[in-house]
C-alpha cells in the first residue's frame, strides 16, 4: 500500500538558527510516522538540513530545480546539485513560481523531467485561480497543467507526485472543502489512469491552508494521499499534528 506523504514547503523562510530549532523539534516528535515526511527548504539551507536530518525519518526536498543540466544559467540550481545534497523530492511548478516567475506549463514539465532524470521525485503543483474557479474552469486548468507533464514524462509518470493547490486557498486561511478537493483529485486520478496502469500508486497531495484542524478530514478522502503544507510546516507542533493525522 502506498504511504501518504506530508511535505512541508518552507517557501522563503528560515535562518540557520531557526531551522536548527525547527528540525530538531520535528525529529524529537517524529518517532515512527505512519507516512513519509519531507521538508522542502530554500536551496541555501540544503546542506544544513541534510546534516541535521541524516539517517532520520525525515526526507529532504527542494522548492525548484533547473530544467538544464549545467552551464551559463546564473542563479539556477541543477538536479545533480540537488542530488549531491541528498534531495529526494523537488517541488516544481508551484503557483508562486508560475505567477511571479512566469513559468509555463512546458517549463514545469521540463523541470519535472530534469528531476526524474536524476532520481528526484518531482512534486508537480497544479491549481486554479479564484477567477478560473468562478467561471467553471477548474478542471480545464488543472488538466491542462498536468497534461503538459504527462506529455513529456509519460514513460515514468507513475514516479511523480502531484499536488493540487487551489491558488485561492494558498496562504489565505481559506481551505478547499473536502468535497471540492476530492472532486479535483478524482479528476486528476482519472487523467493519470488514462496515462498509466499504475495511477493508483501516484500520490496526490492537497495544498492550501492545510492545518492541524482540517488535515484529518482532508486526508480521509479517497484520492487525497497527503499534503503540501506551507505556513503550518513552519511550526513544529502544527506540522507534527498534520503528520499524526496521516495514516
Ligand atoms: P499554505 O501554502 O499551506 O501556507 O497555504 C501551501 C503551499 O503553497 O504549498
mmCIF file of C-alpha atoms and ligand atoms in Angstrom:
data_model
loop_
_atom_site.group_PDB
_atom_site.id
_atom_site.type_symbol
_atom_site.label_atom_id
_atom_site.label_comp_id
_atom_site.label_asym_id
_atom_site.label_seq_id
_atom_site.Cartn_x
_atom_site.Cartn_y
_atom_site.Cartn_z
ATOM 1 C CA UNK A 1 0.000 0.000 0.000
ATOM 2 C CA UNK A 2 1.236 3.454 -0.804
ATOM 3 C CA UNK A 3 2.147 5.602 2.154
ATOM 4 C CA UNK A 4 0.801 9.087 2.447
ATOM 5 C CA UNK A 5 3.293 11.933 2.061
ATOM 6 C CA UNK A 6 3.315 15.086 4.130
ATOM 7 C CA UNK A 7 5.707 17.633 2.663
ATOM 8 C CA UNK A 8 6.472 20.971 4.253
ATOM 9 C CA UNK A 9 7.060 23.871 1.892
ATOM 10 C CA UNK A 10 9.073 26.403 3.832
ATOM 11 C CA UNK A 11 8.988 28.862 0.920
ATOM 12 C CA UNK A 12 11.422 31.766 1.513
ATOM 13 C CA UNK A 13 11.520 31.417 5.274
ATOM 14 C CA UNK A 14 14.084 30.307 7.818
ATOM 15 C CA UNK A 15 17.560 31.080 9.085
ATOM 16 C CA UNK A 16 20.418 28.903 10.245
ATOM 17 C CA UNK A 17 19.320 29.293 13.844
ATOM 18 C CA UNK A 18 15.545 28.924 13.381
ATOM 19 C CA UNK A 19 15.975 25.935 11.019
ATOM 20 C CA UNK A 20 18.024 24.104 13.582
ATOM 21 C CA UNK A 21 15.365 24.596 16.251
ATOM 22 C CA UNK A 22 12.535 23.561 13.913
ATOM 23 C CA UNK A 23 14.236 20.446 12.544
ATOM 24 C CA UNK A 24 15.303 19.288 15.994
ATOM 25 C CA UNK A 25 11.750 19.698 17.285
ATOM 26 C CA UNK A 26 10.426 17.733 14.326
ATOM 27 C CA UNK A 27 12.917 14.930 14.845
ATOM 28 C CA UNK A 28 12.009 14.723 18.518
ATOM 29 C CA UNK A 29 8.314 14.493 17.735
ATOM 30 C CA UNK A 30 8.528 12.169 14.736
ATOM 31 C CA UNK A 31 9.493 8.820 16.268
ATOM 32 C CA UNK A 32 7.689 6.445 13.886
ATOM 33 C CA UNK A 33 5.394 8.284 11.498
ATOM 34 C CA UNK A 34 2.839 6.246 9.553
ATOM 35 C CA UNK A 35 3.575 8.317 6.473
ATOM 36 C CA UNK A 36 6.517 9.715 4.548
ATOM 37 C CA UNK A 37 7.579 13.167 5.689
ATOM 38 C CA UNK A 38 9.702 15.736 3.897
ATOM 39 C CA UNK A 39 10.778 19.333 4.346
ATOM 40 C CA UNK A 40 11.334 21.399 1.197
ATOM 41 C CA UNK A 41 13.811 24.054 2.261
ATOM 42 C CA UNK A 42 15.363 27.049 0.480
ATOM 43 C CA UNK A 43 18.364 25.805 -1.520
ATOM 44 C CA UNK A 44 20.924 27.703 0.567
ATOM 45 C CA UNK A 45 19.865 25.616 3.561
ATOM 46 C CA UNK A 46 20.051 22.194 1.892
ATOM 47 C CA UNK A 47 23.478 21.420 3.360
ATOM 48 C CA UNK A 48 22.407 22.387 6.851
ATOM 49 C CA UNK A 49 19.149 20.442 6.614
ATOM 50 C CA UNK A 50 20.901 17.403 5.149
ATOM 51 C CA UNK A 51 23.312 17.297 8.085
ATOM 52 C CA UNK A 52 20.531 17.690 10.650
ATOM 53 C CA UNK A 53 18.176 15.061 9.243
ATOM 54 C CA UNK A 54 20.630 12.406 8.121
ATOM 55 C CA UNK A 55 19.571 8.854 8.891
ATOM 56 C CA UNK A 56 16.240 10.086 10.276
ATOM 57 C CA UNK A 57 12.658 9.536 9.097
ATOM 58 C CA UNK A 58 12.636 12.993 7.557
ATOM 59 C CA UNK A 59 13.374 13.350 3.834
ATOM 60 C CA UNK A 60 14.871 16.390 2.193
ATOM 61 C CA UNK A 61 13.128 18.369 -0.511
ATOM 62 C CA UNK A 62 13.907 21.397 -2.673
ATOM 63 C CA UNK A 63 11.493 24.038 -3.945
ATOM 64 C CA UNK A 64 12.615 24.342 -7.544
ATOM 65 C CA UNK A 65 15.120 22.877 -9.996
ATOM 66 C CA UNK A 66 16.631 23.967 -13.271
ATOM 67 C CA UNK A 67 15.470 22.288 -16.443
ATOM 68 C CA UNK A 68 19.104 22.413 -17.584
ATOM 69 C CA UNK A 69 21.994 20.165 -16.620
ATOM 70 C CA UNK A 70 24.734 22.760 -16.097
ATOM 71 C CA UNK A 71 26.291 25.838 -17.601
ATOM 72 C CA UNK A 72 25.549 29.527 -18.050
ATOM 73 C CA UNK A 73 22.295 29.775 -16.091
ATOM 74 C CA UNK A 74 23.102 32.285 -13.358
ATOM 75 C CA UNK A 75 21.144 31.733 -10.193
ATOM 76 C CA UNK A 76 19.834 28.302 -11.166
ATOM 77 C CA UNK A 77 20.350 25.064 -9.250
ATOM 78 C CA UNK A 78 20.776 21.866 -11.247
ATOM 79 C CA UNK A 79 19.216 18.491 -10.444
ATOM 80 C CA UNK A 80 22.688 16.968 -9.983
ATOM 81 C CA UNK A 81 23.457 19.612 -7.346
ATOM 82 C CA UNK A 82 20.243 18.769 -5.501
ATOM 83 C CA UNK A 83 21.115 15.091 -5.681
ATOM 84 C CA UNK A 84 24.532 15.841 -4.186
ATOM 85 C CA UNK A 85 22.763 17.166 -1.112
ATOM 86 C CA UNK A 86 20.596 14.078 -0.728
ATOM 87 C CA UNK A 87 17.430 15.696 -2.061
ATOM 88 C CA UNK A 88 14.612 13.178 -2.502
ATOM 89 C CA UNK A 89 11.729 15.450 -3.579
ATOM 90 C CA UNK A 90 11.546 18.689 -5.507
ATOM 91 C CA UNK A 91 8.522 20.950 -5.853
ATOM 92 C CA UNK A 92 8.027 22.056 -9.459
ATOM 93 C CA UNK A 93 5.503 24.498 -10.847
ATOM 94 C CA UNK A 94 4.388 25.968 -7.550
ATOM 95 C CA UNK A 95 1.807 28.651 -8.297
ATOM 96 C CA UNK A 96 4.149 31.284 -6.876
ATOM 97 C CA UNK A 97 6.743 30.293 -9.498
ATOM 98 C CA UNK A 98 4.116 30.261 -12.228
ATOM 99 C CA UNK A 99 2.776 33.642 -11.101
ATOM 100 C CA UNK A 100 5.893 35.623 -10.163
ATOM 101 C CA UNK A 101 8.448 33.936 -12.421
ATOM 102 C CA UNK A 102 6.136 33.322 -15.359
ATOM 103 C CA UNK A 103 6.874 29.607 -15.542
ATOM 104 C CA UNK A 104 4.871 27.984 -18.298
ATOM 105 C CA UNK A 105 3.301 24.525 -18.347
ATOM 106 C CA UNK A 106 6.059 23.406 -20.738
ATOM 107 C CA UNK A 107 8.822 24.674 -18.437
ATOM 108 C CA UNK A 108 7.232 22.999 -15.437
ATOM 109 C CA UNK A 109 7.082 19.743 -17.399
ATOM 110 C CA UNK A 110 10.759 20.131 -18.343
ATOM 111 C CA UNK A 111 11.663 20.699 -14.701
ATOM 112 C CA UNK A 112 9.798 17.532 -13.730
ATOM 113 C CA UNK A 113 11.766 15.651 -16.377
ATOM 114 C CA UNK A 114 15.017 17.161 -15.125
ATOM 115 C CA UNK A 115 14.305 15.970 -11.575
ATOM 116 C CA UNK A 116 13.212 12.500 -12.687
ATOM 117 C CA UNK A 117 16.368 12.050 -14.758
ATOM 118 C CA UNK A 118 18.359 12.375 -11.534
ATOM 119 C CA UNK A 119 16.205 10.144 -9.390
ATOM 120 C CA UNK A 120 14.472 13.040 -7.632
ATOM 121 C CA UNK A 121 10.705 12.811 -7.237
ATOM 122 C CA UNK A 122 9.040 15.949 -8.587
ATOM 123 C CA UNK A 123 6.057 17.262 -6.644
ATOM 124 C CA UNK A 124 4.175 18.801 -9.553
ATOM 125 C CA UNK A 125 1.823 21.578 -8.448
ATOM 126 C CA UNK A 126 -1.395 22.364 -10.274
ATOM 127 C CA UNK A 127 -4.255 24.623 -9.306
ATOM 128 C CA UNK A 128 -6.723 27.227 -10.450
ATOM 129 C CA UNK A 129 -7.203 30.877 -9.512
ATOM 130 C CA UNK A 130 -10.406 32.061 -7.872
ATOM 131 C CA UNK A 131 -11.462 33.712 -11.135
ATOM 132 C CA UNK A 132 -10.968 30.444 -13.016
ATOM 133 C CA UNK A 133 -12.997 28.544 -10.426
ATOM 134 C CA UNK A 134 -15.790 31.072 -10.557
ATOM 135 C CA UNK A 135 -16.203 30.667 -14.300
ATOM 136 C CA UNK A 136 -16.158 26.879 -14.017
ATOM 137 C CA UNK A 137 -12.691 26.361 -15.463
ATOM 138 C CA UNK A 138 -11.088 24.456 -12.594
ATOM 139 C CA UNK A 139 -10.981 21.074 -14.344
ATOM 140 C CA UNK A 140 -9.805 22.531 -17.608
ATOM 141 C CA UNK A 141 -6.922 24.383 -15.935
ATOM 142 C CA UNK A 142 -5.606 21.541 -13.782
ATOM 143 C CA UNK A 143 -5.940 19.048 -16.635
ATOM 144 C CA UNK A 144 -4.010 21.340 -18.976
ATOM 145 C CA UNK A 145 -1.244 21.766 -16.382
ATOM 146 C CA UNK A 146 -0.979 18.034 -15.731
ATOM 147 C CA UNK A 147 -1.246 17.116 -19.422
ATOM 148 C CA UNK A 148 1.948 19.044 -20.168
ATOM 149 C CA UNK A 149 3.806 16.972 -17.575
ATOM 150 C CA UNK A 150 2.325 13.683 -18.802
ATOM 151 C CA UNK A 151 3.157 14.641 -22.382
ATOM 152 C CA UNK A 152 6.926 14.626 -21.919
ATOM 153 C CA UNK A 153 7.206 12.281 -18.943
ATOM 154 C CA UNK A 154 4.749 9.622 -19.994
ATOM 155 C CA UNK A 155 7.165 6.714 -19.614
ATOM 156 C CA UNK A 156 7.859 7.467 -15.942
ATOM 157 C CA UNK A 157 4.722 9.316 -14.965
ATOM 158 C CA UNK A 158 3.996 6.852 -12.169
ATOM 159 C CA UNK A 159 7.078 8.209 -10.350
ATOM 160 C CA UNK A 160 5.757 11.725 -9.883
ATOM 161 C CA UNK A 161 3.795 13.215 -7.009
ATOM 162 C CA UNK A 162 1.025 15.688 -7.871
ATOM 163 C CA UNK A 163 -0.069 18.482 -5.547
ATOM 164 C CA UNK A 164 -3.445 20.096 -6.119
ATOM 165 C CA UNK A 165 -3.184 23.588 -4.706
ATOM 166 C CA UNK A 166 -6.103 25.894 -5.442
ATOM 167 C CA UNK A 167 -4.422 29.295 -5.595
ATOM 168 C CA UNK A 168 -7.241 30.953 -3.685
ATOM 169 C CA UNK A 169 -6.538 28.645 -0.733
ATOM 170 C CA UNK A 170 -2.776 29.201 -0.517
ATOM 171 C CA UNK A 171 -1.708 31.219 2.497
ATOM 172 C CA UNK A 172 -5.201 32.667 2.819
ATOM 173 C CA UNK A 173 -6.612 30.602 5.641
ATOM 174 C CA UNK A 174 -9.389 29.550 3.250
ATOM 175 C CA UNK A 175 -9.215 25.817 2.676
ATOM 176 C CA UNK A 176 -10.971 23.979 -0.129
ATOM 177 C CA UNK A 177 -13.809 21.949 1.326
ATOM 178 C CA UNK A 178 -13.147 18.234 1.451
ATOM 179 C CA UNK A 179 -15.710 17.823 -1.326
ATOM 180 C CA UNK A 180 -14.079 20.433 -3.545
ATOM 181 C CA UNK A 181 -10.631 18.953 -3.007
ATOM 182 C CA UNK A 182 -11.710 15.335 -3.519
ATOM 183 C CA UNK A 183 -13.584 16.250 -6.691
ATOM 184 C CA UNK A 184 -10.466 17.733 -8.315
ATOM 185 C CA UNK A 185 -8.295 14.890 -7.048
ATOM 186 C CA UNK A 186 -10.649 12.408 -8.689
ATOM 187 C CA UNK A 187 -10.332 14.291 -11.976
ATOM 188 C CA UNK A 188 -6.536 14.189 -11.725
ATOM 189 C CA UNK A 189 -6.611 10.482 -10.840
ATOM 190 C CA UNK A 190 -8.742 9.732 -13.884
ATOM 191 C CA UNK A 191 -6.356 11.683 -16.094
ATOM 192 C CA UNK A 192 -3.400 9.730 -14.712
ATOM 193 C CA UNK A 193 -5.298 6.449 -15.181
ATOM 194 C CA UNK A 194 -5.538 7.200 -18.860
ATOM 195 C CA UNK A 195 -1.748 7.608 -18.930
ATOM 196 C CA UNK A 196 -0.537 4.697 -16.811
ATOM 197 C CA UNK A 197 -1.834 1.455 -15.312
ATOM 198 C CA UNK A 198 -0.080 2.477 -12.074
ATOM 199 C CA UNK A 199 -2.106 5.623 -11.440
ATOM 200 C CA UNK A 200 -3.407 4.310 -8.134
ATOM 201 C CA UNK A 201 0.167 4.313 -6.840
ATOM 202 C CA UNK A 202 0.689 8.006 -7.598
ATOM 203 C CA UNK A 203 0.352 10.220 -4.571
ATOM 204 C CA UNK A 204 -1.957 13.183 -4.974
ATOM 205 C CA UNK A 205 -1.361 15.801 -2.283
ATOM 206 C CA UNK A 206 -3.687 18.594 -1.294
ATOM 207 C CA UNK A 207 -2.165 22.006 -0.517
ATOM 208 C CA UNK A 208 -3.693 25.302 0.536
ATOM 209 C CA UNK A 209 -4.083 26.312 4.172
ATOM 210 C CA UNK A 210 -3.874 22.735 5.400
ATOM 211 C CA UNK A 211 -3.558 22.861 9.172
ATOM 212 C CA UNK A 212 -3.821 20.749 12.294
ATOM 213 C CA UNK A 213 -7.604 21.263 12.440
ATOM 214 C CA UNK A 214 -8.552 20.398 8.854
ATOM 215 C CA UNK A 215 -5.884 17.845 7.913
ATOM 216 C CA UNK A 216 -7.713 14.791 9.251
ATOM 217 C CA UNK A 217 -10.818 15.336 7.151
ATOM 218 C CA UNK A 218 -8.904 16.175 4.003
ATOM 219 C CA UNK A 219 -6.575 13.200 4.364
ATOM 220 C CA UNK A 220 -9.530 10.854 4.830
ATOM 221 C CA UNK A 221 -10.722 11.482 1.267
ATOM 222 C CA UNK A 222 -10.171 8.530 -1.059
ATOM 223 C CA UNK A 223 -7.977 10.391 -3.549
ATOM 224 C CA UNK A 224 -6.047 12.609 -1.135
ATOM 225 C CA UNK A 225 -2.750 10.893 -0.405
ATOM 226 C CA UNK A 226 -1.013 13.586 1.584
ATOM 227 C CA UNK A 227 -0.435 17.273 1.933
ATOM 228 C CA UNK A 228 1.847 20.033 0.746
ATOM 229 C CA UNK A 229 1.919 22.308 3.741
ATOM 230 C CA UNK A 230 3.164 25.889 3.724
ATOM 231 C CA UNK A 231 2.557 28.082 6.763
ATOM 232 C CA UNK A 232 1.772 25.242 9.167
ATOM 233 C CA UNK A 233 5.063 23.493 8.314
ATOM 234 C CA UNK A 234 6.988 26.316 9.971
ATOM 235 C CA UNK A 235 5.556 25.467 13.393
ATOM 236 C CA UNK A 236 6.762 22.134 14.689
ATOM 237 C CA UNK A 237 3.651 21.286 16.707
ATOM 238 C CA UNK A 238 1.282 22.111 13.848
ATOM 239 C CA UNK A 239 3.303 20.142 11.333
ATOM 240 C CA UNK A 240 3.562 17.183 13.708
ATOM 241 C CA UNK A 241 -0.223 17.235 14.217
ATOM 242 C CA UNK A 242 -0.750 17.082 10.441
ATOM 243 C CA UNK A 243 1.713 14.186 10.216
ATOM 244 C CA UNK A 244 -0.166 12.402 13.001
ATOM 245 C CA UNK A 245 -3.402 12.799 11.035
ATOM 246 C CA UNK A 246 -1.906 10.955 8.032
ATOM 247 C CA UNK A 247 -2.104 7.188 8.137
HETATM 248 P P1 LIG B 1 -0.132 27.218 2.738
HETATM 249 O O1 LIG B 1 0.839 27.003 1.464
HETATM 250 O O2 LIG B 1 -0.207 25.921 3.456
HETATM 251 O O3 LIG B 1 0.575 28.292 3.551
HETATM 252 O O4 LIG B 1 -1.432 27.678 2.210
HETATM 253 C C1 LIG B 1 0.801 25.808 0.736
HETATM 254 C C2 LIG B 1 1.742 25.922 -0.431
HETATM 255 O O5 LIG B 1 1.811 26.989 -1.030
HETATM 256 O O6 LIG B 1 2.413 24.938 -0.787
#
